[in-house]
Amino acid sequence: MGIDTRQRILTATNELFRHHGYNGTSLSQVSKAAPATIGSIYHFFPGGKEALAVAVIDSTATVYRQLFESIVAETNDPASAFSLFFDQAGQMLVETDFIDPCPIGTIAREVASTSDPIRRAAEAAFDSWVEAATDYLVRNGIRQGEARDLATLFVITTEGGFVLCRTKRSIEPLHAVARTTSPLISSALASRSPTPSKA
Amino acid sequence: MGIDTRQRILTATNELFRHHGYNGTSLSQVSKAAPATIGSIYHFFPGGKEALAVAVIDSTATVYRQLFESIVAETNDPASAFSLFFDQAGQMLVETDFIDPCPIGTIAREVASTSDPIRRAAEAAFDSWVEAATDYLVRNGIRQGEARDLATLFVITTEGGFVLCRTKRSIEPLHAVARTTSPLISSALASRSPTPSKA
DNA sequence: GTCTATAATTTGATAGAC
DNA sequence: GTCTATCAAATTATAGAC
């Protein structure tokens, strides 16, 4: 059972960050929640708390990118794919009593001015999400520039939606996002050049 | 000069929160930056750090609401009014080397699970912004329900835009917001019922 | 209203036995 | 790999002189 100690530490830290942010989480809390001794934490993460944050951000980036890909893979219409993503995020919020679904935005805003390694990890995460959504929209016939703008809006409304939902303890803000932005995808699809794809 | 000590404390705290968030800011930092002694801080804010945060959130809510009202008062077209707001926010980001323009979103996400007074203050701030933007859109002929959705999207994209801009040290995300959401306002205006207003 | 001193606790991090 | 013990520094908050 020694092998998954690293993963236990990572999982516990992720949850604590989503509860209390970066500066609000102490290593003693992590040690207790994992559970793992302080010595073990420093064994797996010699860079201490900062390295732990980078690892949490990297793994969260991957998990959310995979969630996005799995949702679009199961959905025919791109406009409803994004709505489905917002629905699923809202469901997560309710099930967890409005714990933050994503640790990255909070951590980035807390320490963007003081920890460049963490800021860069968060930047890479957001970039990878924008890229994944852009590629998906381009695959559906939307031209590169418009696709990138819409993908950026998608990530921004996700993060901004989490801010309002967590604050208001309501998923209504995410519903407003879905209602207002869904027509943007539809209209971009409608105005694409009528080159037939192999689908 | 005793009279504005309270204001100096408030201003210094606001700036420190935007730099390092709530848990990343200590009262000793506030004391040094204000400047004011710890005793003075507790004299004006007997509730300590938590009361200080509520006061910062309340004052920030008012300042931003006034900024919004002043921008829309100087602009003819609602679609360009929102773009102007995003432009101005972007300008602020560049001028301050990407210090967070708004302390509320960060603080709310940090302590929404642990401090209900702070969470409620942040909720009131967001609500007041949504209400101001909704009223403005309704005054311009957009029906209540659609206006509220667009106003909510406006606040969400502002907060989410700050997250990405601060993380990427770039104002390009806010530009993407302006480009993608501006047509939504225009189309809502175009489809309003043709009742003539007194403008 | 402002100041200094300090209480009581917790923090991130390290050392070294096992 | 895991554990305990411990460091030096910083934290919020309070007390009481001026």
XYZ file of C-alpha atoms (C1' of nucleotides) in Angstrom:
434
model
C 0.000 0.000 0.000
C 3.012 2.273 -0.157
C 2.684 2.817 -3.863
C -0.493 4.854 -3.767
C 0.560 7.153 -0.948
C 1.463 9.787 -3.505
C -1.996 9.529 -4.994
C -3.676 9.770 -1.587
C -1.723 12.933 -0.863
C -2.704 14.359 -4.236
C -6.378 13.555 -3.817
C -6.566 14.970 -0.303
C -4.748 18.138 -1.329
C -7.048 18.613 -4.307
C -10.088 18.442 -2.055
C -8.607 20.749 0.574
C -7.623 23.314 -2.062
C -11.165 23.272 -3.433
C -12.469 23.849 0.100
C -10.045 26.492 1.396
C -7.789 27.549 -1.448
C -4.004 27.440 -1.445
C -3.102 29.720 1.458
C -6.017 28.413 3.492
C -4.726 24.854 3.350
C -1.917 23.712 5.646
C 0.352 20.733 5.217
C -0.796 19.451 8.581
C -4.330 19.322 7.198
C -3.052 17.417 4.176
C -1.138 15.056 6.428
C -4.230 14.318 8.451
C -6.604 13.986 5.489
C -4.429 11.833 3.204
C -3.467 10.234 5.609
C 0.302 10.481 5.362
C 3.017 11.825 7.583
C 4.686 15.147 6.915
C 7.818 13.185 6.110
C 5.982 11.249 3.395
C 4.646 14.437 1.868
C 8.133 15.871 1.557
C 9.419 12.532 0.298
C 7.040 12.559 -2.677
C 7.004 16.331 -3.105
C 10.457 17.656 -2.165
C 9.365 21.075 -3.416
C 6.878 21.278 -0.545
C 3.547 23.025 -0.768
C 4.339 24.798 -4.019
C 5.254 21.558 -5.800
C 2.107 19.978 -4.405
C 0.030 22.772 -5.929
C 1.674 22.351 -9.327
C 0.958 18.619 -9.231
C -2.684 19.210 -8.256
C -3.099 21.700 -11.079
C -1.505 19.385 -13.649
C -3.675 16.435 -12.690
C -6.836 18.552 -12.589
C -6.053 19.865 -16.069
C -5.927 16.325 -17.394
C -9.063 15.153 -15.614
C -11.167 18.049 -16.897
C -9.816 17.756 -20.430
C -10.775 14.083 -20.419
C -14.220 14.917 -19.052
C -14.724 17.400 -21.865
C -13.574 14.916 -24.512
C -15.813 12.175 -23.151
C -18.840 14.458 -23.161
C -18.352 15.651 -26.734
C -17.703 12.079 -27.849
C -21.145 11.060 -26.606
C -22.996 14.041 -28.079
C -24.077 14.674 -31.642
C -24.718 18.407 -31.575
C -21.865 20.731 -30.488
C -24.290 23.312 -29.089
C -25.793 20.775 -26.708
C -22.361 19.334 -25.866
C -21.377 22.517 -24.069
C -24.729 22.704 -22.314
C -24.191 19.135 -21.161
C -20.818 20.115 -19.730
C -22.397 22.952 -17.752
C -25.169 20.640 -16.577
C -22.663 18.094 -15.347
C -20.646 20.760 -13.523
C -23.818 22.029 -11.880
C -24.694 18.519 -10.792
C -21.249 18.200 -9.204
C -21.782 21.469 -7.334
C -25.076 20.318 -5.858
C -23.792 16.870 -4.932
C -20.810 18.323 -3.056
C -22.777 21.088 -1.315
C -21.075 23.710 -3.492
C -17.466 22.795 -2.889
C -15.494 24.415 -5.685
C -15.404 22.022 -8.644
C -12.025 23.382 -9.757
C -9.017 24.289 -7.606
C -7.100 25.974 -10.416
C -8.906 29.302 -10.722
C -8.769 30.024 -6.998
C -5.116 29.072 -6.598
C -4.086 31.021 -9.690
C -5.789 34.176 -8.493
C -4.305 33.811 -5.009
C -0.673 33.401 -5.995
C -0.326 34.621 -9.591
C 1.719 37.544 -8.261
C 3.922 35.510 -5.947
C 4.555 32.053 -7.415
C 5.496 31.874 -11.040
C 5.683 28.048 -11.133
C 2.068 27.837 -9.965
C 0.943 30.615 -12.288
C 2.566 28.840 -15.234
C 0.964 25.515 -14.360
C -2.443 27.202 -14.272
C -1.743 28.925 -17.562
C -0.844 25.601 -19.175
C -4.069 24.086 -17.834
C -6.278 26.837 -19.248
C -4.389 26.750 -22.555
C -4.899 23.010 -22.876
C -8.628 23.411 -22.310
C -8.910 26.226 -24.833
C -6.976 24.134 -27.317
C -9.160 21.057 -26.783
C -12.359 23.058 -27.248
C -10.932 24.910 -30.247
C -9.951 21.670 -31.971
C -13.387 20.244 -31.327
C -15.105 23.260 -32.872
C -12.739 23.270 -35.847
C -13.467 19.581 -36.379
C -17.102 20.656 -36.603
C -16.426 23.123 -39.378
C -16.015 26.382 -37.500
C -13.080 28.444 -38.706
C -10.007 28.666 -36.478
C -10.307 32.280 -35.272
C -13.952 32.091 -34.295
C -13.441 28.648 -32.771
C -10.652 29.926 -30.532
C -12.746 32.879 -29.343
C -15.674 30.613 -28.526
C -13.375 28.123 -26.784
C -11.892 30.927 -24.695
C -15.367 32.106 -23.781
C -16.208 28.552 -22.780
C -13.324 28.334 -20.311
C -13.993 31.846 -18.999
C -17.682 31.176 -18.386
C -16.841 27.890 -16.692
C -14.455 29.562 -14.250
C -16.653 32.633 -13.794
C -19.697 30.430 -13.389
C -17.967 28.537 -10.586
C -17.282 31.839 -8.812
C -20.933 32.869 -8.837
C -22.390 29.420 -8.163
C -20.147 28.817 -5.166
C -20.863 32.294 -3.819
C -24.625 32.139 -4.298
C -24.924 28.459 -3.445
C -27.013 28.080 -6.590
C -26.479 26.584 -10.033
C -28.702 29.156 -11.685
C -25.701 31.217 -12.944
C -24.431 28.215 -14.919
C -27.882 27.784 -16.436
C -27.826 31.404 -17.550
C -24.480 30.740 -19.218
C -25.880 27.739 -21.071
C -28.968 29.649 -22.218
C -27.084 32.689 -23.469
C -24.038 31.050 -25.079
C -25.723 28.097 -26.737
C -27.057 30.297 -29.593
C -23.487 31.444 -30.279
C -22.395 27.903 -31.095
C -25.509 27.257 -33.167
C -25.069 30.396 -35.209
C -21.371 29.706 -35.786
C -22.324 26.245 -37.044
C -25.053 27.660 -39.286
C -22.704 30.121 -40.946
C -19.862 27.664 -41.624
C -18.808 27.124 -45.202
C -20.902 24.336 -46.735
C -17.921 22.077 -47.495
C -19.186 18.544 -46.868
C -17.276 16.679 -44.179
C -16.888 12.902 -44.161
C -19.353 12.612 -41.268
C -5.509 63.127 9.985
C -7.140 60.704 12.354
C -10.406 60.767 10.494
C -9.231 58.998 7.367
C -7.360 56.227 9.144
C -10.295 53.942 8.550
C -10.144 54.715 4.837
C -6.389 54.152 4.689
C -6.851 50.740 6.284
C -9.606 49.926 3.818
C -7.583 51.003 0.790
C -4.463 49.122 1.864
C -6.455 45.973 2.607
C -8.194 46.158 -0.753
C -4.853 46.276 -2.544
C -3.320 43.487 -0.475
C -6.336 41.250 -1.034
C -6.046 41.817 -4.774
C -2.373 40.849 -4.589
C -2.490 37.844 -2.267
C -6.101 36.993 -1.556
C -7.711 36.734 1.861
C -5.686 34.001 3.542
C -2.497 35.269 1.939
C -2.850 38.677 3.563
C -1.886 39.199 7.215
C -2.963 41.990 9.508
C 0.682 42.884 10.049
C 0.932 43.560 6.308
C -2.159 45.731 6.488
C -0.733 47.563 9.482
C 2.474 48.283 7.640
C 0.848 49.277 4.330
C -1.933 51.499 5.668
C -0.046 52.661 7.754
C -1.882 52.086 11.010
C -1.170 50.159 14.138
C -2.775 46.837 14.894
C -4.638 48.590 17.679
C -6.154 51.046 15.198
C -7.240 48.259 12.912
C -9.132 46.555 15.714
C -10.497 49.907 16.846
C -12.175 50.533 13.468
C -12.893 46.889 12.719
C -13.629 45.117 16.004
C -14.597 42.033 14.005
C -10.988 41.663 12.910
C -9.931 40.301 9.561
C -13.352 38.938 8.681
C -15.045 42.313 9.255
C -12.310 43.960 7.225
C -13.046 41.625 4.323
C -16.766 42.360 4.460
C -16.031 46.110 4.400
C -13.657 45.734 1.446
C -16.237 43.713 -0.467
C -19.026 46.224 0.243
C -16.955 49.193 -0.882
C -15.699 47.389 -3.992
C -19.272 46.519 -4.916
C -20.202 50.187 -4.844
C -17.150 51.377 -6.765
C -17.673 48.906 -9.603
C -21.380 49.577 -9.801
C -20.641 53.291 -10.130
C -18.014 52.587 -12.777
C -20.542 50.600 -14.763
C -23.187 53.315 -14.463
C -20.752 56.026 -15.516
C -19.666 54.049 -18.574
C -23.181 53.340 -19.784
C -24.148 56.972 -19.155
C -21.456 58.104 -21.573
C -22.240 55.554 -24.274
C -25.030 55.539 -26.831
C -25.027 51.919 -27.906
C -25.506 49.208 -25.234
C -23.439 46.695 -27.212
C -20.431 48.995 -27.202
C -21.013 49.979 -23.559
C -20.124 46.478 -22.394
C -17.122 46.371 -24.709
C -15.991 49.667 -23.218
C -16.253 48.175 -19.751
C -14.060 45.233 -20.759
C -11.590 47.611 -22.416
C -11.333 49.693 -19.284
C -10.816 46.615 -17.120
C -8.095 45.441 -19.481
C -6.410 48.817 -19.292
C -6.427 48.586 -15.497
C -4.825 45.134 -15.690
C -1.985 46.363 -17.864
C -1.388 49.496 -15.820
C -1.119 47.514 -12.564
C 1.039 44.726 -14.039
C -1.887 42.306 -13.769
C -2.812 42.766 -10.164
C -6.315 41.417 -9.768
C -8.808 44.188 -10.570
C -11.367 42.714 -8.180
C -10.813 41.214 -4.724
C -14.310 39.781 -4.412
C -14.130 36.726 -6.638
C -10.910 35.459 -5.075
C -12.020 36.000 -1.490
C -15.413 34.438 -2.129
C -13.904 31.317 -3.620
C -11.374 31.020 -0.783
C -13.781 31.231 2.122
C -17.277 30.513 0.753
C -17.235 27.265 2.726
C -15.906 28.720 5.965
C -17.165 32.276 6.410
C -20.824 32.890 5.807
C -20.624 36.659 6.475
C -18.009 37.030 3.743
C -19.867 34.735 1.362
C -23.046 36.752 1.865
C -21.274 40.060 1.266
C -19.883 38.706 -1.999
C -23.299 37.415 -2.978
C -24.824 40.842 -2.369
C -22.094 42.441 -4.497
C -22.680 40.132 -7.455
C -26.447 40.527 -7.115
C -26.172 44.307 -7.177
C -24.099 44.174 -10.363
C -26.508 41.790 -12.063
C -29.371 44.029 -11.053
C -27.681 47.181 -12.347
C -26.901 45.581 -15.709
C -30.379 44.058 -15.937
C -32.064 47.399 -15.303
C -29.877 49.042 -17.901
C -30.791 46.450 -20.549
C -34.481 46.640 -19.654
C -34.320 50.439 -19.990
C -33.057 49.740 -23.504
C -36.034 47.646 -24.415
C -34.834 44.127 -23.735
C -37.385 42.009 -21.906
C -36.727 41.168 -18.243
C -35.834 37.484 -18.529
C -33.377 37.853 -21.372
C -31.910 40.969 -19.778
C -31.218 39.135 -16.532
C -29.529 36.244 -18.346
C -27.313 38.629 -20.302
C -26.509 40.614 -17.163
C -25.533 37.414 -15.360
C -23.330 36.442 -18.278
C -21.743 39.880 -18.087
C -20.740 39.473 -14.443
C -19.604 35.880 -15.016
C -17.414 36.798 -17.984
C -15.947 39.709 -16.046
C -14.922 37.476 -13.129
C -13.862 34.600 -15.361
C -11.981 36.989 -17.609
C -10.032 38.279 -14.614
C -9.042 34.719 -13.753
C -7.590 34.044 -17.198
C -6.034 37.477 -17.723
C -4.254 37.425 -14.384
C -3.076 33.868 -14.968
C -1.862 34.434 -18.512
C -0.629 37.970 -17.912
C -2.521 38.997 -21.035
C -5.714 40.911 -21.741
C -6.488 38.829 -24.814
C -9.085 36.693 -22.950
C -11.120 39.824 -22.186
C -10.959 40.780 -25.845
C -12.317 37.377 -26.791
C -15.189 37.968 -24.378
C -15.975 41.313 -25.977
C -15.864 39.886 -29.500
C -18.076 36.890 -28.742
C -20.677 38.459 -26.445
C -21.181 41.770 -28.229
C -23.373 40.143 -30.930
C -25.613 38.761 -28.178
C -26.482 42.267 -27.006
C -26.954 43.492 -30.569
C -29.277 40.663 -31.489
C -31.311 41.085 -28.313
C -31.708 44.759 -29.177
C -32.685 43.954 -32.757
C -35.411 41.550 -31.699
C -37.025 43.810 -29.100
C -40.615 44.777 -29.543
C -40.797 47.929 -31.659
C -42.468 50.049 -28.970
C -41.004 53.527 -29.376
C -39.122 54.828 -26.355
C -38.839 58.517 -25.544
C -35.133 58.507 -26.483
C -7.669 57.103 18.985
C -3.112 55.361 18.997
C 0.549 52.733 20.714
C 3.545 48.660 22.492
C 3.861 44.252 24.355
C 2.522 39.806 24.386
C -0.425 35.572 24.648
C -1.541 31.240 22.452
C -1.377 28.813 18.358
C 0.023 27.316 13.898
C 2.826 27.537 9.973
C 6.287 25.446 6.333
C 10.231 23.039 6.544
C 14.287 20.020 8.232
C 16.923 16.251 10.677
C 17.723 11.852 11.643
C 16.206 7.247 13.681
C 14.212 3.125 11.980
C 9.488 4.927 2.642
C 7.756 6.174 7.028
C 7.989 8.173 11.400
C 8.737 11.619 15.441
C 10.723 15.627 17.180
C 11.709 20.108 16.565
C 13.090 24.664 14.457
C 12.390 29.609 13.658
C 9.021 32.595 12.176
C 4.506 34.349 11.605
C -0.406 34.303 12.727
C -4.875 36.468 14.935
C -6.222 38.593 18.725
C -6.100 40.914 23.360
C -4.538 44.009 27.308
C -3.588 48.148 29.037
C -0.642 52.487 29.119
C -0.823 56.996 27.163
